[in-house]
Amino acid sequence: MKKIAVMAGDGIGPDITEQAVHVLNAVEEKFHVRFQYEYVLAGGAAIDQCGEPLPAETVAVCKNCDSVLLGAVGGPKWDIPGGPRPEQALLGIRKELKVFSNLRPAKIFPQLKSASPLKEEILADGVDILIVRELTGGIYFGKNGIRANGLSAFDTEEYSITEIERVCRRGFEFAEKRNHKLCLVDKANVLESSRLWRKIFTGIKSDYPEVETSCMYVDNAAMQLVKCPSQFDVIVTSNMFGDILSDEASMITGSIGMLPSGSLGASNLGIYEPIHGSAPDIAGKDMANPLATILSAAMMLRYSFDMGEAADCIEAAVDSVLDEGWRTADIMQEGCRLVGTRQMGQLVASRI
């Protein structure tokens, strides 16, 4: 039995996590496995009930589970100057669970290819990329400050060998589970920290002889993602570079409501969530697209539970539903059939 902490959060969070659980229940029946769900408060919902975005009880439950399924947090209701912020729950739970690698897939579904801003000929070979971003180090967490009465400011990029090696090994492990192809993105022609990244990456690649490796400067990688995204399979990179490149890759797909993500540490305990926000304007209206959350659940099965066949089954079910022309409002196309959040979840579950 696997224990899953369900952190529904705010806005459409409860709507979309409900459908992901519905699909996981179908997986239980098909694959004869057992999931136990522990529902916990986080974000604005936790502020309303407990006065803080990440209660200690939530942290304790999550640490006692095998993985966390997160909906979304935030909304204008909690935009109060000086007050607690729902987003603090995300940073807090990542820190408490010691996750250091953020997994951001960017996949173009053939059925939604027209939503991409790229020309069709560029997409001919498909796009299916996994960006592995270092999550707890680098310039976002380095020393920073303001000098000379505000006339200058500084932020420091610093990485240890341990921080680099552990996320690079994650990249190699994911490449082994996919197409055995891994690209390190850095700025080793300029940055000393990037030269250390390249040294560590090159030093451990012999431990993964079946993985084809390459290195690319970040400015070139940004261009290549637009010019020929199909050349990439798994990308591993630093915190800031990963932040920028994963957002670029998500826009290439043209369908933000379809994109999942995950965060992992040294163990298999991970946090899985869609990349989109809480969309409070459509909360409770049966309008939200649950597919990114459902696909996040598939990632959880693959990367935290080592249930690759079940993950494949969910992804195939999503493909099947799209092939049949079912669409939520955010991905609606001419000639397709409009459905709401609940029906979309039911359709995917039925295809399981």
mmCIF file of C-alpha atoms in Angstrom:
data_model
loop_
_atom_site.group_PDB
_atom_site.id
_atom_site.type_symbol
_atom_site.label_atom_id
_atom_site.label_comp_id
_atom_site.label_asym_id
_atom_site.label_seq_id
_atom_site.Cartn_x
_atom_site.Cartn_y
_atom_site.Cartn_z
ATOM 1 C CA MET A 1 0.000 0.000 0.000
ATOM 2 C CA LYS A 2 1.200 3.483 -0.890
ATOM 3 C CA LYS A 3 0.198 6.480 1.225
ATOM 4 C CA ILE A 4 -0.432 9.698 -0.701
ATOM 5 C CA ALA A 5 -0.803 13.087 0.972
ATOM 6 C CA VAL A 6 -3.356 15.087 -1.023
ATOM 7 C CA MET A 7 -2.694 18.807 -0.670
ATOM 8 C CA ALA A 8 -5.591 20.225 -2.671
ATOM 9 C CA GLY A 9 -4.919 23.866 -1.784
ATOM 10 C CA ASP A 10 -6.917 26.751 -3.191
ATOM 11 C CA GLY A 11 -8.991 27.804 -6.188
ATOM 12 C CA ILE A 12 -9.341 24.937 -8.627
ATOM 13 C CA GLY A 13 -6.989 22.792 -6.530
ATOM 14 C CA PRO A 14 -9.781 20.695 -4.953
ATOM 15 C CA ASP A 15 -11.490 20.293 -8.357
ATOM 16 C CA ILE A 16 -8.456 18.936 -10.165
ATOM 17 C CA THR A 17 -7.013 16.776 -7.368
ATOM 18 C CA GLU A 18 -10.415 15.090 -7.015
ATOM 19 C CA GLN A 19 -10.169 13.914 -10.620
ATOM 20 C CA ALA A 20 -6.564 12.760 -10.224
ATOM 21 C CA VAL A 21 -7.661 10.631 -7.263
ATOM 22 C CA HIS A 22 -10.551 9.322 -9.376
ATOM 23 C CA VAL A 23 -8.030 8.168 -12.002
ATOM 24 C CA LEU A 24 -5.732 6.655 -9.365
ATOM 25 C CA ASN A 25 -8.705 4.672 -8.076
ATOM 26 C CA ALA A 26 -9.077 3.212 -11.574
ATOM 27 C CA VAL A 27 -5.363 2.333 -11.496
ATOM 28 C CA GLU A 28 -5.927 0.542 -8.171
ATOM 29 C CA GLU A 29 -8.576 -1.662 -9.724
ATOM 30 C CA LYS A 30 -6.645 -2.448 -12.904
ATOM 31 C CA PHE A 31 -3.226 -3.098 -11.358
ATOM 32 C CA HIS A 32 -4.373 -4.583 -8.028
ATOM 33 C CA VAL A 33 -2.539 -2.007 -5.926
ATOM 34 C CA ARG A 34 -3.712 0.015 -2.947
ATOM 35 C CA PHE A 35 -3.476 3.771 -2.338
ATOM 36 C CA GLN A 36 -4.366 5.420 0.944
ATOM 37 C CA TYR A 37 -5.104 9.145 0.806
ATOM 38 C CA GLU A 38 -4.336 11.591 3.593
ATOM 39 C CA TYR A 39 -5.946 15.001 2.986
ATOM 40 C CA VAL A 40 -3.991 17.935 4.396
ATOM 41 C CA LEU A 41 -4.350 21.718 4.488
ATOM 42 C CA ALA A 42 -1.943 24.070 2.721
ATOM 43 C CA GLY A 43 -1.932 27.554 1.214
ATOM 44 C CA GLY A 44 -4.834 29.941 1.616
ATOM 45 C CA ALA A 45 -7.123 27.171 2.858
ATOM 46 C CA ALA A 46 -4.688 26.556 5.722
ATOM 47 C CA ILE A 47 -4.439 30.279 6.462
ATOM 48 C CA ASP A 48 -8.231 30.454 6.756
ATOM 49 C CA GLN A 49 -8.455 27.495 9.121
ATOM 50 C CA CYS A 50 -5.147 27.561 10.983
ATOM 51 C CA GLY A 51 -3.742 31.052 10.499
ATOM 52 C CA GLU A 52 -0.642 29.827 8.664
ATOM 53 C CA PRO A 53 0.013 28.474 5.140
ATOM 54 C CA LEU A 54 1.801 25.268 6.193
ATOM 55 C CA PRO A 55 0.636 23.855 9.539
ATOM 56 C CA ALA A 56 2.964 21.527 11.436
ATOM 57 C CA GLU A 57 0.354 18.759 11.178
ATOM 58 C CA THR A 58 0.476 18.988 7.368
ATOM 59 C CA VAL A 59 4.257 18.624 7.389
ATOM 60 C CA ALA A 60 4.091 15.640 9.743
ATOM 61 C CA VAL A 61 1.519 13.848 7.583
ATOM 62 C CA CYS A 62 3.502 14.486 4.386
ATOM 63 C CA LYS A 63 6.691 13.117 5.945
ATOM 64 C CA ASN A 64 4.799 9.968 6.894
ATOM 65 C CA CYS A 65 3.505 9.414 3.353
ATOM 66 C CA ASP A 66 5.132 7.955 0.266
ATOM 67 C CA SER A 67 4.371 10.971 -1.922
ATOM 68 C CA VAL A 68 2.477 14.264 -2.107
ATOM 69 C CA LEU A 69 -0.120 15.227 -4.727
ATOM 70 C CA LEU A 70 -0.577 18.996 -4.829
ATOM 71 C CA GLY A 71 -3.304 20.981 -6.583
ATOM 72 C CA ALA A 72 -2.587 24.721 -6.503
ATOM 73 C CA VAL A 73 -2.248 27.491 -3.929
ATOM 74 C CA GLY A 74 -2.850 31.221 -3.867
ATOM 75 C CA GLY A 75 -5.390 33.784 -4.914
ATOM 76 C CA PRO A 76 -6.233 37.488 -4.507
ATOM 77 C CA LYS A 77 -8.133 36.772 -1.285
ATOM 78 C CA TRP A 78 -4.813 36.427 0.523
ATOM 79 C CA ASP A 79 -2.984 39.339 -1.128
ATOM 80 C CA ILE A 80 -2.766 41.213 2.159
ATOM 81 C CA PRO A 81 0.347 43.355 2.739
ATOM 82 C CA GLY A 82 2.349 41.921 5.607
ATOM 83 C CA GLY A 83 0.077 38.892 5.946
ATOM 84 C CA PRO A 84 0.953 35.237 5.438
ATOM 85 C CA ARG A 85 1.224 34.181 1.795
ATOM 86 C CA PRO A 86 -0.233 30.905 0.469
ATOM 87 C CA GLU A 87 2.873 30.414 -1.683
ATOM 88 C CA GLN A 88 4.933 30.026 1.483
ATOM 89 C CA ALA A 89 3.425 26.549 1.713
ATOM 90 C CA LEU A 90 5.230 25.500 -1.477
ATOM 91 C CA LEU A 91 8.631 26.722 -0.347
ATOM 92 C CA GLY A 92 8.054 25.302 3.099
ATOM 93 C CA ILE A 93 7.050 21.797 2.066
ATOM 94 C CA ARG A 94 9.903 21.598 -0.432
ATOM 95 C CA LYS A 95 12.330 22.498 2.328
ATOM 96 C CA GLU A 96 10.771 20.123 4.869
ATOM 97 C CA LEU A 97 10.821 17.180 2.446
ATOM 98 C CA LYS A 98 14.348 18.067 1.265
ATOM 99 C CA VAL A 99 13.524 17.902 -2.434
ATOM 100 C CA PHE A 100 16.394 19.197 -4.588
ATOM 101 C CA SER A 101 15.438 18.281 -8.164
ATOM 102 C CA ASN A 102 12.463 19.704 -10.016
ATOM 103 C CA LEU A 103 11.151 17.647 -12.944
ATOM 104 C CA ARG A 104 9.415 19.634 -15.662
ATOM 105 C CA PRO A 105 8.232 17.649 -18.695
ATOM 106 C CA ALA A 106 7.367 19.555 -21.870
ATOM 107 C CA LYS A 107 5.417 17.416 -24.280
ATOM 108 C CA ILE A 108 3.413 18.367 -27.335
ATOM 109 C CA PHE A 109 0.366 16.182 -27.695
ATOM 110 C CA PRO A 110 -0.203 15.554 -31.423
ATOM 111 C CA GLN A 111 -3.893 16.374 -30.958
ATOM 112 C CA LEU A 112 -2.977 19.852 -29.644
ATOM 113 C CA LYS A 113 -0.106 20.631 -31.991
ATOM 114 C CA SER A 114 -1.921 23.641 -33.459
ATOM 115 C CA ALA A 115 -1.724 25.379 -30.042
ATOM 116 C CA SER A 116 2.072 25.583 -30.251
ATOM 117 C CA PRO A 117 3.543 28.899 -31.454
ATOM 118 C CA LEU A 118 6.155 26.962 -33.443
ATOM 119 C CA LYS A 119 5.761 26.101 -37.125
ATOM 120 C CA GLU A 120 4.395 22.671 -37.884
ATOM 121 C CA GLU A 121 7.548 21.576 -39.704
ATOM 122 C CA ILE A 122 9.600 22.235 -36.551
ATOM 123 C CA LEU A 123 7.258 19.969 -34.612
ATOM 124 C CA ALA A 124 7.314 17.166 -37.205
ATOM 125 C CA ASP A 125 9.493 14.915 -35.029
ATOM 126 C CA GLY A 126 7.495 15.675 -31.882
ATOM 127 C CA VAL A 127 8.531 17.265 -28.588
ATOM 128 C CA ASP A 128 8.926 15.228 -25.397
ATOM 129 C CA ILE A 129 11.489 16.806 -23.069
ATOM 130 C CA LEU A 130 12.192 16.376 -19.361
ATOM 131 C CA ILE A 131 14.039 19.258 -17.707
ATOM 132 C CA VAL A 132 15.702 18.359 -14.404
ATOM 133 C CA ARG A 133 16.280 21.615 -12.525
ATOM 134 C CA GLU A 134 18.383 21.914 -9.385
ATOM 135 C CA LEU A 135 15.980 23.361 -6.837
ATOM 136 C CA THR A 136 17.706 24.386 -3.606
ATOM 137 C CA GLY A 137 21.029 25.998 -4.543
ATOM 138 C CA GLY A 138 22.573 28.518 -6.886
ATOM 139 C CA ILE A 139 21.980 32.221 -7.248
ATOM 140 C CA TYR A 140 18.497 32.138 -5.707
ATOM 141 C CA PHE A 141 19.931 30.915 -2.410
ATOM 142 C CA GLY A 142 23.397 32.512 -2.476
ATOM 143 C CA LYS A 143 24.592 35.544 -0.583
ATOM 144 C CA ASN A 144 22.998 38.769 -1.765
ATOM 145 C CA GLY A 145 22.767 42.365 -0.733
ATOM 146 C CA ILE A 146 22.892 46.054 -1.541
ATOM 147 C CA ARG A 147 26.030 48.158 -1.297
ATOM 148 C CA ALA A 148 27.027 51.806 -1.458
ATOM 149 C CA ASN A 149 23.693 53.170 -0.246
ATOM 150 C CA GLY A 150 21.799 51.456 -2.988
ATOM 151 C CA LEU A 151 24.214 52.252 -5.819
ATOM 152 C CA SER A 152 25.013 48.581 -6.394
ATOM 153 C CA ALA A 153 23.563 45.179 -5.624
ATOM 154 C CA PHE A 154 24.866 41.624 -5.765
ATOM 155 C CA ASP A 155 23.635 38.015 -5.912
ATOM 156 C CA THR A 156 26.050 35.102 -5.589
ATOM 157 C CA GLU A 157 25.964 31.878 -7.606
ATOM 158 C CA GLU A 158 27.507 29.116 -5.504
ATOM 159 C CA TYR A 159 27.305 25.328 -5.765
ATOM 160 C CA SER A 160 28.991 22.531 -3.857
ATOM 161 C CA ILE A 161 30.177 19.291 -5.427
ATOM 162 C CA THR A 162 27.506 17.425 -3.460
ATOM 163 C CA GLU A 163 24.678 19.636 -4.747
ATOM 164 C CA ILE A 164 25.805 19.237 -8.346
ATOM 165 C CA GLU A 165 26.483 15.517 -8.228
ATOM 166 C CA ARG A 166 23.159 14.544 -6.675
ATOM 167 C CA VAL A 167 21.047 16.381 -9.266
ATOM 168 C CA CYS A 168 23.244 15.212 -12.153
ATOM 169 C CA ARG A 169 22.821 11.624 -11.011
ATOM 170 C CA ARG A 170 19.064 12.201 -10.961
ATOM 171 C CA GLY A 171 19.343 13.379 -14.560
ATOM 172 C CA PHE A 172 21.215 10.228 -15.546
ATOM 173 C CA GLU A 173 18.678 8.022 -13.734
ATOM 174 C CA PHE A 174 15.762 9.643 -15.556
ATOM 175 C CA ALA A 175 17.606 9.380 -18.871
ATOM 176 C CA GLU A 176 17.992 5.642 -18.236
ATOM 177 C CA LYS A 177 14.210 5.389 -17.788
ATOM 178 C CA ARG A 178 13.544 7.323 -20.995
ATOM 179 C CA ASN A 179 15.632 7.397 -24.190
ATOM 180 C CA HIS A 180 19.169 7.228 -22.731
ATOM 181 C CA LYS A 181 20.047 10.765 -23.789
ATOM 182 C CA LEU A 182 21.134 13.546 -21.402
ATOM 183 C CA CYS A 183 22.261 17.126 -22.027
ATOM 184 C CA LEU A 184 23.937 19.315 -19.418
ATOM 185 C CA VAL A 185 23.101 23.001 -19.896
ATOM 186 C CA ASP A 186 25.557 25.459 -18.355
ATOM 187 C CA LYS A 187 27.641 28.572 -19.071
ATOM 188 C CA ALA A 188 31.055 27.005 -18.650
ATOM 189 C CA ASN A 189 32.713 29.465 -21.049
ATOM 190 C CA VAL A 190 32.067 32.275 -18.529
ATOM 191 C CA LEU A 191 31.048 31.022 -15.075
ATOM 192 C CA GLU A 192 33.341 29.217 -12.651
ATOM 193 C CA SER A 193 30.335 27.492 -11.071
ATOM 194 C CA SER A 194 29.369 26.107 -14.492
ATOM 195 C CA ARG A 195 32.877 24.785 -15.007
ATOM 196 C CA LEU A 196 32.441 22.826 -11.777
ATOM 197 C CA TRP A 197 29.081 21.524 -13.063
ATOM 198 C CA ARG A 198 30.763 20.312 -16.246
ATOM 199 C CA LYS A 199 33.649 18.701 -14.345
ATOM 200 C CA ILE A 200 31.302 16.758 -12.053
ATOM 201 C CA PHE A 201 28.964 15.804 -14.925
ATOM 202 C CA THR A 202 31.853 14.520 -17.032
ATOM 203 C CA GLY A 203 33.348 12.687 -14.077
ATOM 204 C CA ILE A 204 30.259 10.611 -13.280
ATOM 205 C CA LYS A 205 29.013 9.848 -16.788
ATOM 206 C CA SER A 206 31.114 6.649 -16.909
ATOM 207 C CA ASP A 207 28.785 5.289 -14.203
ATOM 208 C CA TYR A 208 25.963 5.382 -16.776
ATOM 209 C CA PRO A 209 27.530 3.842 -19.904
ATOM 210 C CA GLU A 210 24.206 3.446 -21.726
ATOM 211 C CA VAL A 211 23.402 7.159 -21.578
ATOM 212 C CA GLU A 212 24.513 9.365 -24.465
ATOM 213 C CA THR A 213 25.678 12.713 -23.079
ATOM 214 C CA SER A 214 26.242 16.228 -24.388
ATOM 215 C CA CYS A 215 26.920 19.695 -22.976
ATOM 216 C CA MET A 216 25.450 22.954 -24.256
ATOM 217 C CA TYR A 217 25.758 26.601 -23.262
ATOM 218 C CA VAL A 218 22.506 28.020 -21.939
ATOM 219 C CA ASP A 219 22.168 30.744 -24.585
ATOM 220 C CA ASN A 220 22.503 28.160 -27.345
ATOM 221 C CA ALA A 221 20.078 25.840 -25.532
ATOM 222 C CA ALA A 222 17.480 28.611 -25.424
ATOM 223 C CA MET A 223 17.804 29.017 -29.189
ATOM 224 C CA GLN A 224 17.847 25.281 -29.911
ATOM 225 C CA LEU A 225 14.634 24.742 -27.928
ATOM 226 C CA VAL A 226 12.898 26.945 -30.479
ATOM 227 C CA LYS A 227 14.860 25.859 -33.542
ATOM 228 C CA CYS A 228 14.849 22.084 -33.026
ATOM 229 C CA PRO A 229 13.293 20.969 -29.708
ATOM 230 C CA SER A 230 13.159 17.320 -30.765
ATOM 231 C CA GLN A 231 16.947 17.042 -30.329
ATOM 232 C CA PHE A 232 16.476 17.075 -26.534
ATOM 233 C CA ASP A 233 15.300 14.275 -24.288
ATOM 234 C CA VAL A 234 16.502 14.941 -20.713
ATOM 235 C CA ILE A 235 18.158 18.237 -19.758
ATOM 236 C CA VAL A 236 19.875 18.740 -16.392
ATOM 237 C CA THR A 237 20.804 22.234 -15.287
ATOM 238 C CA SER A 238 21.143 24.728 -12.456
ATOM 239 C CA ASN A 239 18.367 26.469 -10.573
ATOM 240 C CA MET A 240 18.196 29.737 -12.523
ATOM 241 C CA PHE A 241 18.854 28.223 -15.959
ATOM 242 C CA GLY A 242 16.254 25.531 -15.259
ATOM 243 C CA ASP A 243 13.727 28.113 -14.123
ATOM 244 C CA ILE A 244 14.045 30.019 -17.406
ATOM 245 C CA LEU A 245 14.338 27.073 -19.798
ATOM 246 C CA SER A 246 11.417 25.135 -18.287
ATOM 247 C CA ASP A 247 9.139 28.151 -18.757
ATOM 248 C CA GLU A 248 10.331 28.511 -22.348
ATOM 249 C CA ALA A 249 9.702 24.826 -22.980
ATOM 250 C CA SER A 250 6.207 25.030 -21.486
ATOM 251 C CA MET A 251 5.281 27.819 -23.889
ATOM 252 C CA ILE A 252 6.521 25.747 -26.823
ATOM 253 C CA THR A 253 3.814 23.201 -26.037
ATOM 254 C CA GLY A 254 1.136 25.902 -26.160
ATOM 255 C CA SER A 255 -1.032 24.095 -23.595
ATOM 256 C CA ILE A 256 -0.134 25.024 -20.015
ATOM 257 C CA GLY A 257 -3.181 23.117 -18.735
ATOM 258 C CA MET A 258 -1.545 19.881 -19.886
ATOM 259 C CA LEU A 259 1.819 20.125 -18.140
ATOM 260 C CA PRO A 260 2.701 18.243 -14.932
ATOM 261 C CA SER A 261 5.733 18.551 -12.684
ATOM 262 C CA GLY A 262 7.436 16.796 -9.810
ATOM 263 C CA SER A 263 10.101 17.450 -7.196
ATOM 264 C CA LEU A 264 12.325 14.754 -5.675
ATOM 265 C CA GLY A 265 15.056 14.533 -3.070
ATOM 266 C CA ALA A 266 17.386 11.709 -2.091
ATOM 267 C CA SER A 267 14.487 9.336 -1.420
ATOM 268 C CA ASN A 268 11.494 8.471 -3.598
ATOM 269 C CA LEU A 269 9.222 10.761 -1.587
ATOM 270 C CA GLY A 270 8.206 13.472 -4.048
ATOM 271 C CA ILE A 271 5.833 16.386 -4.576
ATOM 272 C CA TYR A 272 3.769 16.269 -7.774
ATOM 273 C CA GLU A 273 1.723 19.178 -9.093
ATOM 274 C CA PRO A 274 0.518 20.858 -12.303
ATOM 275 C CA ILE A 275 2.519 23.894 -13.369
ATOM 276 C CA HIS A 276 -0.539 26.134 -13.717
ATOM 277 C CA GLY A 277 -1.996 28.338 -10.997
ATOM 278 C CA SER A 278 -5.099 28.234 -8.818
ATOM 279 C CA ALA A 279 -7.446 30.090 -11.244
ATOM 280 C CA PRO A 280 -9.873 31.199 -8.501
ATOM 281 C CA ASP A 281 -12.223 32.745 -11.073
ATOM 282 C CA ILE A 282 -13.307 29.287 -12.267
ATOM 283 C CA ALA A 283 -13.010 27.398 -8.972
ATOM 284 C CA GLY A 284 -15.970 25.142 -8.282
ATOM 285 C CA LYS A 285 -17.505 25.809 -11.694
ATOM 286 C CA ASP A 286 -16.568 22.474 -13.293
ATOM 287 C CA MET A 287 -14.457 24.303 -15.888
ATOM 288 C CA ALA A 288 -10.830 23.570 -14.947
ATOM 289 C CA ASN A 289 -8.645 21.209 -16.955
ATOM 290 C CA PRO A 290 -7.614 18.295 -14.658
ATOM 291 C CA LEU A 291 -5.236 16.673 -17.165
ATOM 292 C CA ALA A 292 -2.032 18.287 -15.874
ATOM 293 C CA THR A 293 -2.836 17.014 -12.381
ATOM 294 C CA ILE A 294 -3.737 13.575 -13.717
ATOM 295 C CA LEU A 295 -0.442 13.496 -15.601
ATOM 296 C CA SER A 296 1.327 14.615 -12.403
ATOM 297 C CA ALA A 297 -0.172 11.538 -10.750
ATOM 298 C CA ALA A 298 1.305 9.464 -13.595
ATOM 299 C CA MET A 299 4.703 11.013 -12.862
ATOM 300 C CA MET A 300 4.267 10.061 -9.214
ATOM 301 C CA LEU A 301 3.649 6.457 -10.196
ATOM 302 C CA ARG A 302 6.700 6.410 -12.466
ATOM 303 C CA TYR A 303 9.288 8.253 -10.387
ATOM 304 C CA SER A 304 8.226 7.683 -6.763
ATOM 305 C CA PHE A 305 6.480 4.291 -6.906
ATOM 306 C CA ASP A 306 8.385 2.661 -9.800
ATOM 307 C CA MET A 307 5.061 1.797 -11.450
ATOM 308 C CA GLY A 308 6.022 2.577 -15.027
ATOM 309 C CA GLU A 309 3.340 0.398 -16.597
ATOM 310 C CA ALA A 310 0.591 2.122 -14.620
ATOM 311 C CA ALA A 311 2.030 5.545 -15.531
ATOM 312 C CA ASP A 312 2.047 4.529 -19.194
ATOM 313 C CA CYS A 313 -1.571 3.458 -18.827
ATOM 314 C CA ILE A 314 -2.650 6.885 -17.519
ATOM 315 C CA GLU A 315 -0.768 8.684 -20.269
ATOM 316 C CA ALA A 316 -2.291 6.397 -22.913
ATOM 317 C CA ALA A 317 -5.741 7.060 -21.459
ATOM 318 C CA VAL A 318 -5.199 10.822 -21.766
ATOM 319 C CA ASP A 319 -4.066 10.329 -25.370
ATOM 320 C CA SER A 320 -7.164 8.257 -26.080
ATOM 321 C CA VAL A 321 -9.511 10.892 -24.684
ATOM 322 C CA LEU A 322 -7.819 13.609 -26.741
ATOM 323 C CA ASP A 323 -7.955 11.405 -29.856
ATOM 324 C CA GLU A 324 -11.693 11.104 -29.370
ATOM 325 C CA GLY A 325 -12.031 14.897 -29.422
ATOM 326 C CA TRP A 326 -12.907 15.610 -25.795
ATOM 327 C CA ARG A 327 -11.684 19.030 -24.612
ATOM 328 C CA THR A 328 -11.983 21.324 -21.623
ATOM 329 C CA ALA A 329 -12.466 25.012 -22.380
ATOM 330 C CA ASP A 330 -8.773 25.958 -22.199
ATOM 331 C CA ILE A 331 -7.804 23.518 -24.984
ATOM 332 C CA MET A 332 -11.046 23.662 -26.982
ATOM 333 C CA GLN A 333 -10.683 23.315 -30.754
ATOM 334 C CA GLU A 334 -13.113 23.527 -33.634
ATOM 335 C CA GLY A 335 -14.979 20.266 -34.162
ATOM 336 C CA CYS A 336 -14.238 18.950 -30.660
ATOM 337 C CA ARG A 337 -16.614 18.236 -27.787
ATOM 338 C CA LEU A 338 -16.563 20.466 -24.702
ATOM 339 C CA VAL A 339 -16.555 18.794 -21.283
ATOM 340 C CA GLY A 340 -16.093 19.952 -17.715
ATOM 341 C CA THR A 341 -13.594 18.983 -15.042
ATOM 342 C CA ARG A 342 -15.545 16.031 -13.682
ATOM 343 C CA GLN A 343 -16.424 14.513 -17.041
ATOM 344 C CA MET A 344 -12.838 14.806 -18.257
ATOM 345 C CA GLY A 345 -11.642 12.930 -15.186
ATOM 346 C CA GLN A 346 -14.322 10.296 -15.658
ATOM 347 C CA LEU A 347 -13.380 9.849 -19.310
ATOM 348 C CA VAL A 348 -9.714 9.259 -18.476
ATOM 349 C CA ALA A 349 -10.593 6.879 -15.639
ATOM 350 C CA SER A 350 -12.885 4.880 -17.918
ATOM 351 C CA ARG A 351 -10.072 4.453 -20.461
ATOM 352 C CA ILE A 352 -7.835 3.012 -17.725
#
